[in-house]
PDB file of C-alpha atoms in Angstrom:
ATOM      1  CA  UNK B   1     -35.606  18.437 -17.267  1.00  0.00           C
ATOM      2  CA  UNK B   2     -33.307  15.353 -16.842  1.00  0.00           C
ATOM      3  CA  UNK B   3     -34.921  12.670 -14.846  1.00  0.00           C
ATOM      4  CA  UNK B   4     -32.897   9.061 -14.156  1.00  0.00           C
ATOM      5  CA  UNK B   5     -35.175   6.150 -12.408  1.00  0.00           C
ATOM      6  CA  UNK B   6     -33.095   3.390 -11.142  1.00  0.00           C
ATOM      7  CA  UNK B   7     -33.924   0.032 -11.356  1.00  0.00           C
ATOM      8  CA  UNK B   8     -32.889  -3.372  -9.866  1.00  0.00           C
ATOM      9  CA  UNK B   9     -32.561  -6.018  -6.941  1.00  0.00           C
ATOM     10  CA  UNK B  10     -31.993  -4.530  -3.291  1.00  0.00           C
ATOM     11  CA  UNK B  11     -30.156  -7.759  -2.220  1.00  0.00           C
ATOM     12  CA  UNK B  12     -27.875  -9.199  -3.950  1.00  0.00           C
ATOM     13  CA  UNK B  13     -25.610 -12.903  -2.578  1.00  0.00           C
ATOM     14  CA  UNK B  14     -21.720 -13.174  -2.442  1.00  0.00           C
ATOM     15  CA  UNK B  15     -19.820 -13.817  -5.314  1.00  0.00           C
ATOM     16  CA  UNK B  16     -22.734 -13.465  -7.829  1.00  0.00           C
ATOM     17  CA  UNK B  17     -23.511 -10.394  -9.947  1.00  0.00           C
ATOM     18  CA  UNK B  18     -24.820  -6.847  -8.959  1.00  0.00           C
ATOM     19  CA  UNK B  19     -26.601  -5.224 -12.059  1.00  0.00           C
ATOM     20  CA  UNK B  20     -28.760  -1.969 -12.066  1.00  0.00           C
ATOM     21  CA  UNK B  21     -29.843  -0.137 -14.709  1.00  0.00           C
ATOM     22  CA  UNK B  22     -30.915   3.689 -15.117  1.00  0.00           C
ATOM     23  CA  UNK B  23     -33.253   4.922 -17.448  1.00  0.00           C
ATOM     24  CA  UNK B  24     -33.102   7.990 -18.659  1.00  0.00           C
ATOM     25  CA  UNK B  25     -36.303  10.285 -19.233  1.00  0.00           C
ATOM     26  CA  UNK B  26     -34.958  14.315 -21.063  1.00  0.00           C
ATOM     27  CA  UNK B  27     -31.132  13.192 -22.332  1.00  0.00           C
ATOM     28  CA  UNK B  28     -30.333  10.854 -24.728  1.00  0.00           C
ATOM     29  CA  UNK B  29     -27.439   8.146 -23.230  1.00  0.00           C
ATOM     30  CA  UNK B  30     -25.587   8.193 -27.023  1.00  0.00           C
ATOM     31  CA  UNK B  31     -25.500  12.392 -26.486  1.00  0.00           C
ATOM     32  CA  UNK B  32     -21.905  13.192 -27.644  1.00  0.00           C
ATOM     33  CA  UNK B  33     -21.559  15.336 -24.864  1.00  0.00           C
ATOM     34  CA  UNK B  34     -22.633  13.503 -21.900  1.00  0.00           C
ATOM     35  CA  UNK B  35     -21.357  11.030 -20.447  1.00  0.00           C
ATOM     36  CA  UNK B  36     -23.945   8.534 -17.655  1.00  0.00           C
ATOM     37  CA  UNK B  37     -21.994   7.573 -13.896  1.00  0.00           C
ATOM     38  CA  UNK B  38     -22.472   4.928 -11.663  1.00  0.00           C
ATOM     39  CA  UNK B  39     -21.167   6.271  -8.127  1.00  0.00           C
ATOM     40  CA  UNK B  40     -21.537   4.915  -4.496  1.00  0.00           C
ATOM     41  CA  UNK B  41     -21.946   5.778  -1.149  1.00  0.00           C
ATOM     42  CA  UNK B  42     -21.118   3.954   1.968  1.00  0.00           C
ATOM     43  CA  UNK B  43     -20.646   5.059   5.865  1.00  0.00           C
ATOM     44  CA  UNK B  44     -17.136   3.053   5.237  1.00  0.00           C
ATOM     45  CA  UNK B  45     -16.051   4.215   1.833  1.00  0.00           C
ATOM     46  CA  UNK B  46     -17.777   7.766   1.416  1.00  0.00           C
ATOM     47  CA  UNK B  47     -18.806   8.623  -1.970  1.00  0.00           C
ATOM     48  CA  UNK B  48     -17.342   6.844  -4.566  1.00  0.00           C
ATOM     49  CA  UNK B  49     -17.227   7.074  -8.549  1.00  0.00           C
ATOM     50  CA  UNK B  50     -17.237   3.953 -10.077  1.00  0.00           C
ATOM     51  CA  UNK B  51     -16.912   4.815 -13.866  1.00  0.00           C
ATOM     52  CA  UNK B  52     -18.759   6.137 -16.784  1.00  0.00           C
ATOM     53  CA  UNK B  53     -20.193   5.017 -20.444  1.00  0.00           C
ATOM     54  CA  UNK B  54     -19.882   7.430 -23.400  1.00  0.00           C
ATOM     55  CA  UNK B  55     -20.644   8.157 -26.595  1.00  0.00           C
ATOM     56  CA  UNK B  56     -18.232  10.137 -29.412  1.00  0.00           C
ATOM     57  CA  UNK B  57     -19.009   8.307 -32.332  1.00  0.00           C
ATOM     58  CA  UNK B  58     -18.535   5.026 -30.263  1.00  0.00           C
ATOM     59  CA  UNK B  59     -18.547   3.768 -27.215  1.00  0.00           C
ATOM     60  CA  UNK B  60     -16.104   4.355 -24.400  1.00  0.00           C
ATOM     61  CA  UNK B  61     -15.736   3.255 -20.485  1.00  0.00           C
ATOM     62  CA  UNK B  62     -13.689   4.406 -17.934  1.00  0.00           C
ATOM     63  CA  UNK B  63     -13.374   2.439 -14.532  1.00  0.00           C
ATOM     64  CA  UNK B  64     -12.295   3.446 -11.292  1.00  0.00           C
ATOM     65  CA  UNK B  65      -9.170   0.890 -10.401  1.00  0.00           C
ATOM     66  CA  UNK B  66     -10.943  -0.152  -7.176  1.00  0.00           C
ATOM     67  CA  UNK B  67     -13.318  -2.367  -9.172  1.00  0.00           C
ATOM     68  CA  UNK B  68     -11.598  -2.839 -12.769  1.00  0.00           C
ATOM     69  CA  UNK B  69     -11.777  -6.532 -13.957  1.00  0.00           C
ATOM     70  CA  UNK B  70     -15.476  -6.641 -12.282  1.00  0.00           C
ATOM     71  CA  UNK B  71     -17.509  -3.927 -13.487  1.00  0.00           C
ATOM     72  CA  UNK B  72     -18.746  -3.666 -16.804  1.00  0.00           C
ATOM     73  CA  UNK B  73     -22.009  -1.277 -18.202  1.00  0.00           C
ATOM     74  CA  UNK B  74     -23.838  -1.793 -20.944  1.00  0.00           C
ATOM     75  CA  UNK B  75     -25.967   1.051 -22.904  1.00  0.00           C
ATOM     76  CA  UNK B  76     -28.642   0.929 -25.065  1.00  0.00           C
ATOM     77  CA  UNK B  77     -29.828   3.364 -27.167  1.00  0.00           C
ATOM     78  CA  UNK B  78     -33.397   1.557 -28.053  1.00  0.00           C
ATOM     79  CA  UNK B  79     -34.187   1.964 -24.157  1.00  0.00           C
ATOM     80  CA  UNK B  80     -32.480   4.837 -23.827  1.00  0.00           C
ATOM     81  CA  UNK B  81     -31.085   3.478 -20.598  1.00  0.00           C
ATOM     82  CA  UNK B  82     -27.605   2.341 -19.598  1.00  0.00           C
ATOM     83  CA  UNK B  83     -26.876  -0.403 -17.215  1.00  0.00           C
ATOM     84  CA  UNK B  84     -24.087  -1.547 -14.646  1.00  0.00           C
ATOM     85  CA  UNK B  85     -22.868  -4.975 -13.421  1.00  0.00           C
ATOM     86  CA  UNK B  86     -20.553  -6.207 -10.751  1.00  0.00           C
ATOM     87  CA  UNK B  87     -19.568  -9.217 -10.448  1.00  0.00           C
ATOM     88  CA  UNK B  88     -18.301 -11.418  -7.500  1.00  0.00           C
ATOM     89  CA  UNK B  89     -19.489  -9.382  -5.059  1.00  0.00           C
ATOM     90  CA  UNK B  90     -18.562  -9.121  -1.397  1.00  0.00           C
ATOM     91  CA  UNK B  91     -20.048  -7.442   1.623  1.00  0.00           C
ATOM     92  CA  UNK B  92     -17.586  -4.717   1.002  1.00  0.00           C
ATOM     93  CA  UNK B  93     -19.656  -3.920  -2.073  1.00  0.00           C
ATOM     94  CA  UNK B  94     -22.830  -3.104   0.169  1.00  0.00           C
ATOM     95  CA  UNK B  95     -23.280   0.646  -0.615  1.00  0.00           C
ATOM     96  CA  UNK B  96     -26.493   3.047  -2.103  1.00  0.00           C
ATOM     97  CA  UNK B  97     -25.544   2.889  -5.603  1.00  0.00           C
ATOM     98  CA  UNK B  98     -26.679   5.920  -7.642  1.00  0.00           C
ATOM     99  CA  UNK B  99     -26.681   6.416 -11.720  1.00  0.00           C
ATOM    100  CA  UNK B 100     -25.584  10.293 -12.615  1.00  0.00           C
ATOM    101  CA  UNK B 101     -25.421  12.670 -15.676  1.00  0.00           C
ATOM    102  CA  UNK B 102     -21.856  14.359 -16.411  1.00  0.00           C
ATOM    103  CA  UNK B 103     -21.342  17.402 -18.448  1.00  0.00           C
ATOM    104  CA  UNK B 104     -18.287  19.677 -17.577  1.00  0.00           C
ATOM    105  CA  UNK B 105     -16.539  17.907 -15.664  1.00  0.00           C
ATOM    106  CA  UNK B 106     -19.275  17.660 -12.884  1.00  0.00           C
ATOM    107  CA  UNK B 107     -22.443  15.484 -11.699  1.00  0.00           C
ATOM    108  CA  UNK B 108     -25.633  17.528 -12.734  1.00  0.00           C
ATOM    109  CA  UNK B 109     -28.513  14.889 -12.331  1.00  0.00           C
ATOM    110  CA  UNK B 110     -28.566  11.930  -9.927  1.00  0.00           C
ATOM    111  CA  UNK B 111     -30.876   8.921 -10.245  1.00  0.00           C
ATOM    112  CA  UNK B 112     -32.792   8.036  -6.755  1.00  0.00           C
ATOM    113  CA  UNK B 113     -30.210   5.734  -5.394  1.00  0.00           C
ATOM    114  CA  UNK B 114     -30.811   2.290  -4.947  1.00  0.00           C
ATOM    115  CA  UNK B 115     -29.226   0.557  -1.509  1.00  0.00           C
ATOM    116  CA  UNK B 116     -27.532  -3.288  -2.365  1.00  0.00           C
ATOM    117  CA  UNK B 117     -27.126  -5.160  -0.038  1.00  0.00           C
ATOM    118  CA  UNK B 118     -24.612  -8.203  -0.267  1.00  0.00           C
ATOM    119  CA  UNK B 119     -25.976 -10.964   2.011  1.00  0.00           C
ATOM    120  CA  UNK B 120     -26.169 -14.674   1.888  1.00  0.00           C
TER     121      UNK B 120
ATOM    122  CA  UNK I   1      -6.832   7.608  -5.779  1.00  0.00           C
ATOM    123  CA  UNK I   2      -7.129   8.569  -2.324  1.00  0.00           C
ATOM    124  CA  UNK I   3     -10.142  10.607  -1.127  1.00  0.00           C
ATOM    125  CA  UNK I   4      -9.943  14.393  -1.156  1.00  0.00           C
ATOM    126  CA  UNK I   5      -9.583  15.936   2.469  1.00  0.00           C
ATOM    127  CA  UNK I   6     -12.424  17.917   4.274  1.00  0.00           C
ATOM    128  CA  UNK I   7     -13.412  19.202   7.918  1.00  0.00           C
ATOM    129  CA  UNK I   8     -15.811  16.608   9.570  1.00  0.00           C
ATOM    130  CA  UNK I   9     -17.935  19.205  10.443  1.00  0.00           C
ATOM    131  CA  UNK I  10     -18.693  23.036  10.562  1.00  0.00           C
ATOM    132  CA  UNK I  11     -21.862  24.825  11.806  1.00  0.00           C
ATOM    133  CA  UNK I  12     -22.183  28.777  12.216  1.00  0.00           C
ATOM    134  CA  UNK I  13     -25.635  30.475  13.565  1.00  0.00           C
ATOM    135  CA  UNK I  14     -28.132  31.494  11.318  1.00  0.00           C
ATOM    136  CA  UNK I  15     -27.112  34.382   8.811  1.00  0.00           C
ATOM    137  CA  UNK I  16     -23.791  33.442   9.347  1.00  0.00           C
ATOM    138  CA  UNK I  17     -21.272  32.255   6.819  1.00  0.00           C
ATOM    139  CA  UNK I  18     -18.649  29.143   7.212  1.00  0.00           C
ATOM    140  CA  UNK I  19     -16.064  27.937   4.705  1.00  0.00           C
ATOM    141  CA  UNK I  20     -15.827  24.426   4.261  1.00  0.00           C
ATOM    142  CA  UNK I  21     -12.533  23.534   2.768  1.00  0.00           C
ATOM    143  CA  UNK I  22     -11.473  20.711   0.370  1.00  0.00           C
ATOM    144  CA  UNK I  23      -7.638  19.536   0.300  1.00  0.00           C
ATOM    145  CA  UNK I  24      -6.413  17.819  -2.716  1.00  0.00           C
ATOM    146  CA  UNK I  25      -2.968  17.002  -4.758  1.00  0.00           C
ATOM    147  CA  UNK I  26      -1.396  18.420  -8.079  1.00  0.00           C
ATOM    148  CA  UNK I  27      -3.003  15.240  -9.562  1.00  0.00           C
ATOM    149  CA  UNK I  28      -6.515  16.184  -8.625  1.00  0.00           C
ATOM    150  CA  UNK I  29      -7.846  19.616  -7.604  1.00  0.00           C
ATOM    151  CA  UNK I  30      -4.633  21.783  -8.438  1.00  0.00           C
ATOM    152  CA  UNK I  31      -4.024  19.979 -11.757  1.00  0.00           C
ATOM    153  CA  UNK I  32      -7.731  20.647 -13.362  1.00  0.00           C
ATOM    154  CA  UNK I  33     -10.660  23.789 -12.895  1.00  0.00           C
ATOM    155  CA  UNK I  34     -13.492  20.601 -12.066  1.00  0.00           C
ATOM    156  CA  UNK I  35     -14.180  21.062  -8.644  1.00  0.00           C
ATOM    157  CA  UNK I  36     -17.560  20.637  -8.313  1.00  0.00           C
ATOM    158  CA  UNK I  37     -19.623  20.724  -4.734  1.00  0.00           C
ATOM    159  CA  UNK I  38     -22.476  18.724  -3.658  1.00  0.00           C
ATOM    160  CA  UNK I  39     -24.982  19.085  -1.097  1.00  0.00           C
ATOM    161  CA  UNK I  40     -27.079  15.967   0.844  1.00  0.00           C
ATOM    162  CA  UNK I  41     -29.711  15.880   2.847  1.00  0.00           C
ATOM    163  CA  UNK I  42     -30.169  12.667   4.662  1.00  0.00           C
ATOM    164  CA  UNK I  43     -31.820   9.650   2.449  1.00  0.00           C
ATOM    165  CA  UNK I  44     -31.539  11.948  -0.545  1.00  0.00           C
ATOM    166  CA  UNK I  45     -29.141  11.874  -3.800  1.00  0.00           C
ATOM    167  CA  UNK I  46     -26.556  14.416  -3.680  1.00  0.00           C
ATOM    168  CA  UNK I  47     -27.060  17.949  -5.461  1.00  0.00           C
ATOM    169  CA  UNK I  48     -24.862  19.993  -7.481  1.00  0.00           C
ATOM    170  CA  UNK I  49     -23.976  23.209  -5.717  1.00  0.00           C
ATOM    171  CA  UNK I  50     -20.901  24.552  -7.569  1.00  0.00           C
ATOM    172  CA  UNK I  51     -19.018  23.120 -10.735  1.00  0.00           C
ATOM    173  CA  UNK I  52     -15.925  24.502 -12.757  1.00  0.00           C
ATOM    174  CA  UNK I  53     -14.608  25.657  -9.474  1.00  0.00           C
ATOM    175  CA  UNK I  54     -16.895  28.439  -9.122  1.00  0.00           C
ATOM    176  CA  UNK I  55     -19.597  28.186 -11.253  1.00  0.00           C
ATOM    177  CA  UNK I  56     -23.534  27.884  -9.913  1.00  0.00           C
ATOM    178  CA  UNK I  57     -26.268  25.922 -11.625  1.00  0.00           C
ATOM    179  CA  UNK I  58     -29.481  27.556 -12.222  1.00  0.00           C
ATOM    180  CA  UNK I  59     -32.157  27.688  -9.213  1.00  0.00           C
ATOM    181  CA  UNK I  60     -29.291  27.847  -6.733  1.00  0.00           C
ATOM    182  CA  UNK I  61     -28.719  30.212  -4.900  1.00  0.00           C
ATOM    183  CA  UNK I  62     -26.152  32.846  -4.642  1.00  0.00           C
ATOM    184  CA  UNK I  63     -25.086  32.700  -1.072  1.00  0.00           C
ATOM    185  CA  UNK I  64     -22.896  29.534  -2.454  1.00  0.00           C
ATOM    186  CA  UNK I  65     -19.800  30.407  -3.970  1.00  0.00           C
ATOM    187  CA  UNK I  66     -16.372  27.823  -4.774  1.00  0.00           C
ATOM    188  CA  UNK I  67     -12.945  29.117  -5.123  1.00  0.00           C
ATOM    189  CA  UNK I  68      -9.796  27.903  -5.101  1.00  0.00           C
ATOM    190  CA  UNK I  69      -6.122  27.902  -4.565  1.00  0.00           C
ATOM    191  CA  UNK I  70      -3.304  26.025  -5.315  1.00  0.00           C
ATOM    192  CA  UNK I  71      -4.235  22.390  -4.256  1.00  0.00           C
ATOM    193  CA  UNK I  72      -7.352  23.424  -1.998  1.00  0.00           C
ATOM    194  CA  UNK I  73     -10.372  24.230  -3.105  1.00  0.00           C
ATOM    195  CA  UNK I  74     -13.723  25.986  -0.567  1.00  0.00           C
ATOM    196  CA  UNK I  75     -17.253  26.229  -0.746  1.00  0.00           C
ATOM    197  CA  UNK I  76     -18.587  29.179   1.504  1.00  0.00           C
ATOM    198  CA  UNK I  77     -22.308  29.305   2.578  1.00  0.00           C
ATOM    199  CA  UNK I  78     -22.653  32.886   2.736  1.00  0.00           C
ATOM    200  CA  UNK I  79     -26.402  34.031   4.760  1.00  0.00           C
ATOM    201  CA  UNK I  80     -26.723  30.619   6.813  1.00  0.00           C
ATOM    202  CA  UNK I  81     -30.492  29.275   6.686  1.00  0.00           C
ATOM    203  CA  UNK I  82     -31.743  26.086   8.255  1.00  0.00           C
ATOM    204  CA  UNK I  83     -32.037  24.288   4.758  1.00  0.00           C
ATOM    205  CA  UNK I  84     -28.149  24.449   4.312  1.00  0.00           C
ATOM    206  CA  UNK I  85     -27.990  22.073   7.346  1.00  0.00           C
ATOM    207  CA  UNK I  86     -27.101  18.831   5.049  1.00  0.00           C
ATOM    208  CA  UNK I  87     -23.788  16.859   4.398  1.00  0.00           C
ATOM    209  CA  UNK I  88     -21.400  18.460   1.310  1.00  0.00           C
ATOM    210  CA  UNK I  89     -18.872  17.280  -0.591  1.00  0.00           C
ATOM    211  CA  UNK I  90     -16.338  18.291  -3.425  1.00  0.00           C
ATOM    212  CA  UNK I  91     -15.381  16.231  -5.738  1.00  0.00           C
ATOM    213  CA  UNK I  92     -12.396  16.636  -8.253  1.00  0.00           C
ATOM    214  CA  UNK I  93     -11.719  15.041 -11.934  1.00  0.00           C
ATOM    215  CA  UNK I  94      -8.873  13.461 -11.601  1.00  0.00           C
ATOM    216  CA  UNK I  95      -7.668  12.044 -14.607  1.00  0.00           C
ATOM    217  CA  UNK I  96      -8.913   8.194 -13.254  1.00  0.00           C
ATOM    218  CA  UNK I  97     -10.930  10.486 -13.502  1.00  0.00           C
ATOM    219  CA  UNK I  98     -12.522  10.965 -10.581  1.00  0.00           C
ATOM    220  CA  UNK I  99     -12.321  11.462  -6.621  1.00  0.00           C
ATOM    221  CA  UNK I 100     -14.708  12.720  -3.996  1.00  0.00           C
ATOM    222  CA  UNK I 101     -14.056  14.632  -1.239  1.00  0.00           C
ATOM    223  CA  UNK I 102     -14.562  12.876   2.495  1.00  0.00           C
ATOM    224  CA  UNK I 103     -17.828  15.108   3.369  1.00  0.00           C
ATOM    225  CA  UNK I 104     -18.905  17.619   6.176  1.00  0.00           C
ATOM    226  CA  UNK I 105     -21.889  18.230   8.075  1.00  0.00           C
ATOM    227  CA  UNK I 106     -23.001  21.495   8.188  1.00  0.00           C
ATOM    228  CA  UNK I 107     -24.850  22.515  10.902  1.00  0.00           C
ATOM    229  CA  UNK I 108     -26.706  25.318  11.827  1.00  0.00           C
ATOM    230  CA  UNK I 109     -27.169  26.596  15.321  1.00  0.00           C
TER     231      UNK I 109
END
């Protein structure tokens, strides 16, 4: 049984950096496999996938193009947890963030989903 | 990447069955077989329904089914109960890779 536990600041001020990292408790994050999500939800924006950290024999990201050049994650396999940050950070990025497993091309277990909120 | 297109809503009665449909591009849900549904209930994390187009995860049940055709895709809730009243949405890999679906409340009368 996969289990993810988000962790991380609920509140987060413009133009600084949003980081939240998801630990990972049944999986191992360097699984050559699996592949760990960061997605968010918003009542403006829906749900949205932000990108993904993986493992075949080294490391790979993907981004989504709405936030390349500010998102970056960061894995690590003595935690066993991986980790996103987004930088320069508006209201617009405001959203429930939630971490996710991937296998087959779909979303099997979701972290608890953190809500970030960008306020001065 | 624009957002794959779904109802706003559906409801049915109980032991009923609606079709939710899920309107993509040759880019997203025509070009690859990973559709996968998700089911919310409010203040929860989503839940995978359906993946692989039409493929269930274990524990749930059968009265979910995904198809699909050309560049739409469909869950159907097959048996209405009250617990399928929730928000659901498909989601598509998309080479970028991927895109959600805009989401629909289900309701059940």
């Amino acid at each position: 049984q996969v289990q993810l536990q988000q962790s991380g600041p609920g509140l987060v001020k413009p133009s600084q950096t949003l980081s939240l990292t998801c630990a990972i408790s049944g999986d191992s994050v360097s699984r050559d496999t699996a592949a760990w999500n960061w997605i968010r939800q918003s009542p403006s924006r829906g749900l949205e996938w932000l990108g993904r950290t993986y493992y075949r024999s080294k490391w790979y990201n993907d981004y989504a193009v709405s936030v390349k050049g500010r998102i970056t994650f960061s894995p690590d396999t003595s935690t066993n947890q991986f980790s996103l940050h987004l930088n320069s950070v508006t209201v617009e990025d405001t959203a429930v963030y939630y971490c996710a497993s991937e296998d087959s091309g779909s979303f099997q277990d979701w972290g608890q989903g953190t809500l970030v909120t960008v306020s001065s | 990447q624009s957002a794959l297109t779904q109802p706003r809503s559906v409801s049915g009665s109980p032991g009923q069955s609606v079709t939710i449909f899920c309107t993509g591009t040759s880019s997203d849900v025509a070009g690859y077989n990973y559709v996968s549904w998700y089911q919310q209930h409010p203040g929860k994390a989503p839940k995978l329904m359906i993946y692989d187009v039409t493929k269930r995860p274990s524990g749930v049940p059968d009265r979910f089914s995904g198809s699909k055709s050309g560049n739409t895709a469909s869950l159907t809730i097959s048996g209405l109960q009250a617990e399928d009243e929730a928000d659901y949405y498909c989601c598509s890999y998309a080479g970028s890779p991927y895109v959600f679906g805009t989401g629909t409340k289900v309701t059940v009368l």
